[in-house]
Amino acid sequence: MLTRWIMSVLSTWVVLMVISGYFSDYFFIRDMKVALLAALILSIINAVIRPVLVFLTLPITILSLGLFLLVINALTLLLTAYLVDGFTISGFWAAFFIGILISILNYLIHTLILKRWK
């Protein structure tokens, strides 16, 4: 579990640092320390608040065939941006697409790296 958490923090940090240079109009991170703090806070939010949101919105998630989970990802990113000073996301759609990129990188890391270690 600790390895998965470290990999999630790593993938979030990588996405945040790579995207900040290309999409600076929609997304801003002050420095690397803030990026690591945002990744840590995001993983805590994903461990504590996200399961509650998923449970409460289960009917909508089922009706949308799971696509509403992308909205929940965007909301957790916006909450992280609200809590971490120096980490800014301009709006919902920016958070939506950043959430998609973080999910893709998490999937790649977990399938390509973690499954080879087992």
Backbone as ProteinMPNN parsed JSONL, in Angstrom:
{"seq_chain_A": "MLTRWIMSVLSTWVVLMVISGYFSDYFFIRDMKVALLAALILSIINAVIRPVLVFLTLPITILSLGLFLLVINALTLLLTAYLVDGFTISGFWAAFFIGILISILNYLIHTLILKRWK", "coords_chain_A": {"N_chain_A": [[0.828, -1.196, 0.0], [1.951, 1.225, 0.764], [3.832, 1.517, -1.247], [2.189, 1.858, -3.49], [1.016, 4.293, -2.801], [3.25, 6.004, -2.787], [3.953, 5.837, -5.482], [1.66, 7.006, -6.594], [1.843, 9.628, -5.596], [4.219, 10.327, -6.861], [3.487, 10.155, -9.615], [1.497, 12.134, -9.724], [3.004, 14.389, -9.06], [4.798, 14.444, -11.239], [3.045, 14.905, -13.426], [1.989, 17.4, -12.655], [4.288, 19.04, -12.687], [5.153, 18.843, -15.364], [2.959, 19.755, -16.852], [2.681, 22.355, -15.902], [4.436, 24.056, -17.249], [3.52, 24.129, -19.892], [0.81, 24.797, -19.895], [0.379, 27.278, -18.587], [-1.468, 29.315, -18.433], [-3.769, 28.211, -17.451], [-3.079, 26.851, -15.217], [-0.999, 26.759, -12.387], [1.998, 26.346, -10.577], [3.949, 27.211, -7.877], [6.593, 26.312, -7.033], [8.811, 23.424, -6.75], [8.512, 22.334, -4.198], [5.912, 23.067, -3.504], [4.555, 21.609, -5.437], [5.07, 18.964, -4.625], [3.825, 19.056, -2.115], [1.183, 19.543, -2.931], [0.697, 17.167, -4.333], [0.847, 15.357, -2.225], [-1.279, 16.239, -0.551], [-3.387, 15.865, -2.359], [-3.347, 13.064, -2.604], [-4.08, 12.369, -0.015], [-6.649, 13.463, 0.105], [-7.816, 11.904, -1.906], [-7.757, 9.475, -0.614], [-9.387, 9.816, 1.62], [-11.671, 11.613, 1.255], [-12.594, 11.188, -1.373], [-13.655, 8.454, -1.588], [-16.06, 8.763, -0.15], [-17.415, 10.656, -1.709], [-17.666, 9.155, -4.062], [-19.349, 7.105, -3.187], [-21.657, 8.576, -2.465], [-22.435, 9.594, -4.904], [-23.048, 7.423, -6.427], [-25.403, 6.482, -7.913], [-25.484, 8.386, -10.059], [-22.998, 7.928, -11.17], [-23.28, 5.291, -12.057], [-25.332, 5.608, -13.962], [-23.992, 7.224, -15.798], [-22.168, 5.516, -16.757], [-19.729, 5.376, -15.413], [-18.359, 7.665, -16.092], [-18.779, 9.896, -14.541], [-16.941, 9.755, -12.551], [-14.734, 11.093, -13.458], [-15.499, 13.718, -13.096], [-15.528, 13.785, -10.327], [-12.793, 13.432, -9.876], [-11.88, 15.892, -10.904], [-13.072, 17.645, -9.082], [-11.742, 16.927, -6.707], [-9.178, 17.764, -7.369], [-9.607, 20.528, -7.606], [-10.295, 21.099, -4.959], [-7.854, 20.516, -3.748], [-6.277, 22.524, -4.913], [-7.47, 24.693, -3.725], [-6.749, 24.333, -1.06], [-3.933, 24.347, -0.986], [-1.494, 26.725, -0.921], [-0.069, 28.555, -3.535], [-0.549, 26.8, -5.516], [-2.5, 26.674, -8.25], [-5.462, 26.276, -10.068], [-7.232, 27.166, -12.89], [-9.94, 26.673, -13.458], [-12.873, 24.514, -13.706], [-12.726, 22.888, -16.069], [-10.014, 22.83, -16.685], [-9.069, 21.479, -14.424], [-10.429, 19.104, -14.87], [-9.195, 18.002, -17.204], [-6.547, 17.811, -16.321], [-6.904, 15.972, -14.3], [-7.576, 13.733, -15.834], [-5.115, 13.275, -17.135], [-3.465, 12.696, -14.901], [-4.708, 10.361, -14.01], [-4.248, 8.632, -16.187], [-1.42, 8.477, -16.154], [-1.052, 7.378, -13.578], [-2.26, 4.87, -13.994], [-0.506, 3.794, -15.952], [1.911, 3.702, -14.509], [1.227, 1.969, -12.394], [0.552, -0.396, -13.773], [2.732, -0.965, -15.477], [5.087, -0.738, -13.923], [4.688, -1.522, -11.143], [3.476, -4.077, -11.334], [5.492, -5.562, -12.444], [7.319, -5.774, -10.394], [6.211, -7.59, -8.68]], "CA_chain_A": [[0.0, 0.0, 0.0], [2.86, 2.369, 0.808], [4.432, 1.637, -2.575], [1.176, 2.45, -4.379], [0.864, 5.692, -2.422], [4.444, 6.715, -3.265], [3.828, 5.933, -6.937], [0.614, 7.988, -6.888], [2.43, 10.952, -5.351], [5.201, 10.555, -7.921], [2.818, 10.442, -10.884], [0.852, 13.439, -9.604], [4.062, 15.391, -9.107], [5.308, 14.517, -12.615], [2.047, 15.577, -14.258], [1.899, 18.803, -12.268], [5.473, 19.77, -13.115], [5.208, 18.878, -16.827], [1.861, 20.574, -17.36], [2.776, 23.757, -15.486], [5.15, 24.83, -18.252], [2.781, 24.232, -21.152], [-0.533, 25.349, -19.706], [0.509, 28.224, -17.483], [-2.657, 30.165, -18.357], [-4.825, 27.501, -16.742], [-2.534, 26.05, -14.145], [0.238, 27.362, -11.889], [2.646, 25.831, -9.368], [5.025, 28.138, -7.548], [7.883, 25.631, -7.074], [8.764, 21.974, -6.585], [7.989, 22.025, -2.865], [4.457, 23.203, -3.58], [4.072, 20.481, -6.236], [5.08, 17.774, -3.765], [2.775, 19.237, -1.116], [-0.099, 19.354, -3.613], [0.559, 15.73, -4.594], [0.567, 14.716, -0.938], [-2.639, 16.609, -0.151], [-4.302, 15.206, -3.284], [-3.47, 11.647, -2.269], [-4.858, 12.269, 1.226], [-8.045, 13.708, -0.281], [-8.275, 10.726, -2.633], [-7.915, 8.354, 0.321], [-10.382, 10.084, 2.657], [-12.899, 12.263, 0.793], [-13.051, 10.626, -2.651], [-14.576, 7.314, -1.426], [-17.368, 9.262, 0.282], [-18.037, 11.248, -2.898], [-18.026, 8.074, -4.978], [-20.522, 6.425, -2.624], [-22.821, 9.456, -2.524], [-22.828, 9.829, -6.3], [-23.079, 6.128, -7.111], [-26.416, 6.401, -8.982], [-25.067, 9.195, -11.215], [-21.86, 7.233, -11.761], [-23.795, 4.132, -12.795], [-26.052, 6.096, -15.145], [-23.049, 7.781, -16.772], [-21.225, 4.433, -17.063], [-18.45, 5.647, -14.768], [-17.747, 8.926, -16.519], [-18.887, 10.899, -13.481], [-15.726, 9.686, -11.739], [-13.844, 12.155, -13.943], [-15.951, 14.94, -12.431], [-15.044, 13.684, -8.95], [-11.355, 13.726, -9.942], [-11.722, 17.342, -11.072], [-13.436, 18.29, -7.814], [-10.663, 16.722, -5.732], [-8.077, 18.651, -7.761], [-9.98, 21.897, -7.243], [-10.166, 21.196, -3.506], [-6.415, 20.582, -3.464], [-5.82, 23.869, -5.288], [-7.997, 25.614, -2.72], [-6.048, 24.122, 0.209], [-2.482, 24.53, -1.088], [-1.105, 28.048, -1.392], [0.947, 28.455, -4.574], [-1.042, 25.824, -6.493], [-3.708, 27.291, -8.773], [-6.103, 25.747, -11.273], [-8.112, 28.268, -13.274], [-11.355, 26.337, -13.498], [-13.276, 23.116, -13.691], [-12.265, 22.132, -17.227], [-8.575, 22.604, -16.521], [-8.946, 20.396, -13.442], [-10.95, 17.899, -15.508], [-8.187, 17.421, -18.085], [-5.398, 17.448, -15.493], [-7.297, 14.725, -13.643], [-7.45, 12.653, -16.819], [-3.686, 12.988, -17.318], [-2.967, 12.035, -13.694], [-5.253, 8.999, -14.009], [-3.525, 7.845, -17.197], [-0.065, 8.207, -15.67], [-1.186, 6.422, -12.474], [-2.518, 3.565, -14.584], [0.724, 3.305, -16.572], [2.888, 3.378, -13.469], [0.796, 0.785, -11.656], [0.57, -1.607, -14.591], [4.041, -1.25, -16.051], [6.171, -0.822, -12.937], [4.356, -2.274, -9.934], [3.203, -5.494, -11.644], [6.769, -6.237, -12.741], [8.02, -6.004, -9.133], [5.587, -8.684, -7.928]], "C_chain_A": [[0.868, 1.254, 0.0], [3.51, 2.598, -0.558], [3.451, 2.27, -3.556], [0.991, 3.93, -4.078], [2.037, 6.518, -2.932], [4.382, 6.879, -4.78], [2.749, 6.931, -7.342], [1.118, 9.405, -6.684], [3.418, 11.293, -6.454], [4.518, 10.906, -9.239], [2.104, 11.795, -10.855], [1.882, 14.549, -9.714], [4.591, 15.55, -10.537], [4.322, 15.259, -13.508], [1.985, 17.064, -13.934], [3.1, 19.603, -12.759], [5.537, 19.886, -14.642], [4.152, 19.835, -17.376], [2.061, 22.052, -17.036], [3.513, 24.617, -16.502], [4.344, 25.088, -19.513], [1.436, 24.94, -21.016], [-0.556, 26.357, -18.572], [-0.675, 29.184, -17.383], [-3.745, 29.533, -17.496], [-4.376, 26.896, -15.423], [-1.21, 26.656, -13.692], [0.702, 26.646, -10.623], [3.85, 26.711, -9.112], [6.401, 27.479, -7.637], [7.701, 24.138, -6.803], [8.205, 21.572, -5.225], [6.47, 22.076, -2.847], [3.87, 22.041, -4.381], [4.032, 19.197, -5.411], [4.016, 17.865, -2.684], [1.395, 19.025, -1.734], [-0.336, 17.877, -3.911], [0.224, 14.973, -3.317], [-0.859, 14.998, -0.476], [-3.661, 15.92, -1.06], [-4.444, 13.728, -2.952], [-4.212, 11.433, -0.959], [-6.343, 12.484, 0.934], [-8.611, 12.495, -1.023], [-8.487, 9.524, -1.716], [-9.071, 8.569, 1.287], [-11.712, 10.577, 2.071], [-13.462, 11.603, -0.47], [-13.963, 9.406, -2.481], [-15.977, 7.733, -0.976], [-18.114, 9.865, -0.899], [-18.49, 10.173, -3.887], [-19.279, 7.357, -4.479], [-21.778, 7.284, -2.758], [-23.329, 9.669, -3.951], [-22.906, 8.537, -7.106], [-24.183, 6.023, -8.166], [-26.037, 7.193, -10.239], [-23.911, 8.507, -11.942], [-22.321, 6.032, -12.576], [-24.505, 4.58, -14.067], [-25.119, 6.645, -16.222], [-21.983, 6.763, -17.18], [-19.815, 4.729, -16.553], [-17.808, 6.959, -15.145], [-17.84, 10.018, -15.458], [-17.683, 10.855, -12.537], [-14.7, 10.729, -12.184], [-14.223, 13.502, -13.329], [-15.466, 14.936, -10.976], [-13.542, 13.948, -8.893], [-11.106, 15.23, -10.061], [-12.044, 18.08, -9.781], [-12.358, 18.107, -6.757], [-9.444, 17.576, -6.08], [-8.379, 20.102, -7.404], [-9.905, 22.108, -5.733], [-8.707, 21.282, -3.089], [-5.866, 21.963, -3.782], [-6.299, 24.904, -4.284], [-7.197, 25.518, -1.418], [-4.567, 24.46, 0.17], [-2.187, 25.902, -1.684], [0.038, 27.908, -2.392], [0.599, 27.445, -5.643], [-2.404, 26.32, -6.966], [-4.174, 26.565, -10.027], [-7.194, 26.74, -11.628], [-9.59, 27.919, -13.281], [-11.601, 24.85, -13.57], [-12.678, 22.331, -14.854], [-10.761, 21.893, -17.194], [-8.34, 21.469, -15.533], [-9.402, 19.069, -14.035], [-9.871, 17.228, -16.352], [-6.912, 17.056, -17.34], [-5.687, 16.138, -14.773], [-7.201, 13.532, -14.579], [-5.987, 12.277, -17.016], [-3.088, 12.28, -16.106], [-3.466, 10.593, -13.644], [-4.523, 8.106, -15.006], [-2.129, 7.499, -16.711], [-0.084, 7.244, -14.486], [-1.391, 5.016, -13.012], [-1.242, 2.985, -15.187], [1.76, 2.897, -15.537], [2.496, 2.091, -12.754], [0.871, -0.481, -12.506], [1.965, -1.952, -15.099], [5.124, -1.485, -15.002], [5.817, -1.754, -11.785], [4.084, -3.75, -10.215], [4.483, -6.25, -11.989], [7.547, -6.53, -11.47], [7.456, -7.195, -8.376], [6.055, -10.022, -8.376]], "O_chain_A": [[0.557, 2.23, -0.683], [3.712, 3.74, -0.972], [3.834, 3.119, -4.36], [0.827, 4.736, -4.995], [1.841, 7.616, -3.453], [4.719, 7.94, -5.304], [2.91, 7.635, -8.34], [0.854, 10.286, -7.502], [3.45, 12.428, -6.931], [4.924, 11.854, -9.911], [2.107, 12.52, -11.849], [1.648, 15.547, -10.396], [4.807, 16.673, -10.994], [4.718, 16.146, -14.265], [1.935, 17.897, -14.839], [2.938, 20.739, -13.204], [5.939, 20.928, -15.16], [4.436, 20.632, -18.27], [1.653, 22.914, -17.815], [3.233, 25.811, -16.601], [4.469, 26.145, -20.132], [0.99, 25.612, -21.947], [-1.417, 26.293, -17.695], [-0.865, 29.809, -16.339], [-4.548, 30.237, -16.885], [-5.201, 26.477, -14.61], [-0.385, 27.027, -14.527], [-0.089, 26.376, -9.72], [4.671, 26.937, -10.001], [7.299, 28.04, -8.265], [6.58, 23.655, -6.648], [7.499, 20.569, -5.118], [5.821, 21.223, -2.242], [2.799, 21.539, -4.041], [3.07, 18.434, -5.49], [3.37, 16.867, -2.364], [0.532, 18.395, -1.122], [-1.455, 17.389, -3.758], [-0.591, 14.051, -3.332], [-1.566, 14.083, -0.055], [-4.689, 15.443, -0.581], [-5.549, 13.188, -3.012], [-4.902, 10.427, -0.798], [-7.193, 11.765, 1.46], [-9.756, 12.105, -0.793], [-9.306, 8.653, -2.011], [-9.682, 7.597, 1.733], [-12.764, 10.01, 2.366], [-14.678, 11.478, -0.614], [-14.975, 9.324, -3.177], [-16.967, 7.124, -1.38], [-19.307, 9.618, -1.075], [-19.567, 10.274, -4.475], [-20.169, 7.038, -5.268], [-22.841, 6.78, -3.123], [-24.52, 9.899, -4.166], [-22.836, 8.564, -8.335], [-23.912, 5.506, -9.25], [-26.248, 6.72, -11.356], [-23.852, 8.504, -13.171], [-21.806, 5.785, -13.667], [-24.302, 3.995, -15.132], [-25.414, 6.547, -17.413], [-21.017, 7.103, -17.862], [-18.828, 4.369, -17.195], [-16.792, 7.332, -14.559], [-17.056, 10.967, -15.479], [-17.434, 11.813, -11.805], [-13.892, 11.192, -11.379], [-13.352, 14.333, -13.073], [-15.043, 15.97, -10.459], [-13.064, 14.61, -7.972], [-10.225, 15.773, -9.394], [-11.358, 19.038, -9.426], [-12.083, 19.029, -5.989], [-8.752, 18.06, -5.184], [-7.494, 20.825, -6.948], [-9.498, 23.176, -5.276], [-8.361, 22.036, -2.179], [-5.08, 22.513, -3.012], [-5.604, 25.886, -4.023], [-6.993, 26.529, -0.746], [-3.996, 24.826, 1.197], [-2.581, 26.199, -2.812], [1.015, 27.21, -2.118], [1.369, 27.248, -6.583], [-3.352, 26.383, -6.183], [-3.385, 26.277, -10.928], [-7.995, 27.119, -10.773], [-10.423, 28.811, -13.122], [-10.678, 24.037, -13.505], [-12.174, 21.225, -14.655], [-10.294, 20.844, -17.639], [-7.508, 20.595, -15.775], [-8.824, 18.024, -13.737], [-9.652, 16.022, -16.234], [-6.256, 16.078, -17.698], [-4.804, 15.288, -14.651], [-6.793, 12.445, -14.169], [-5.651, 11.094, -17.058], [-2.288, 11.358, -16.264], [-2.712, 9.695, -13.269], [-4.214, 6.954, -14.701], [-1.694, 6.354, -16.837], [0.782, 6.374, -14.394], [-0.762, 4.071, -12.535], [-0.927, 1.816, -14.963], [2.411, 1.862, -15.678], [3.337, 1.22, -12.533], [1.226, -1.541, -11.99], [2.332, -3.126, -15.141], [5.985, -2.346, -15.184], [6.571, -2.68, -11.485], [4.435, -4.597, -9.394], [4.536, -7.47, -11.834], [8.365, -7.45, -11.458], [8.138, -7.76, -7.521], [5.62, -11.041, -7.838]]}, "name": "protein", "num_of_chains": 1, "seq": "MLTRWIMSVLSTWVVLMVISGYFSDYFFIRDMKVALLAALILSIINAVIRPVLVFLTLPITILSLGLFLLVINALTLLLTAYLVDGFTISGFWAAFFIGILISILNYLIHTLILKRWK"}
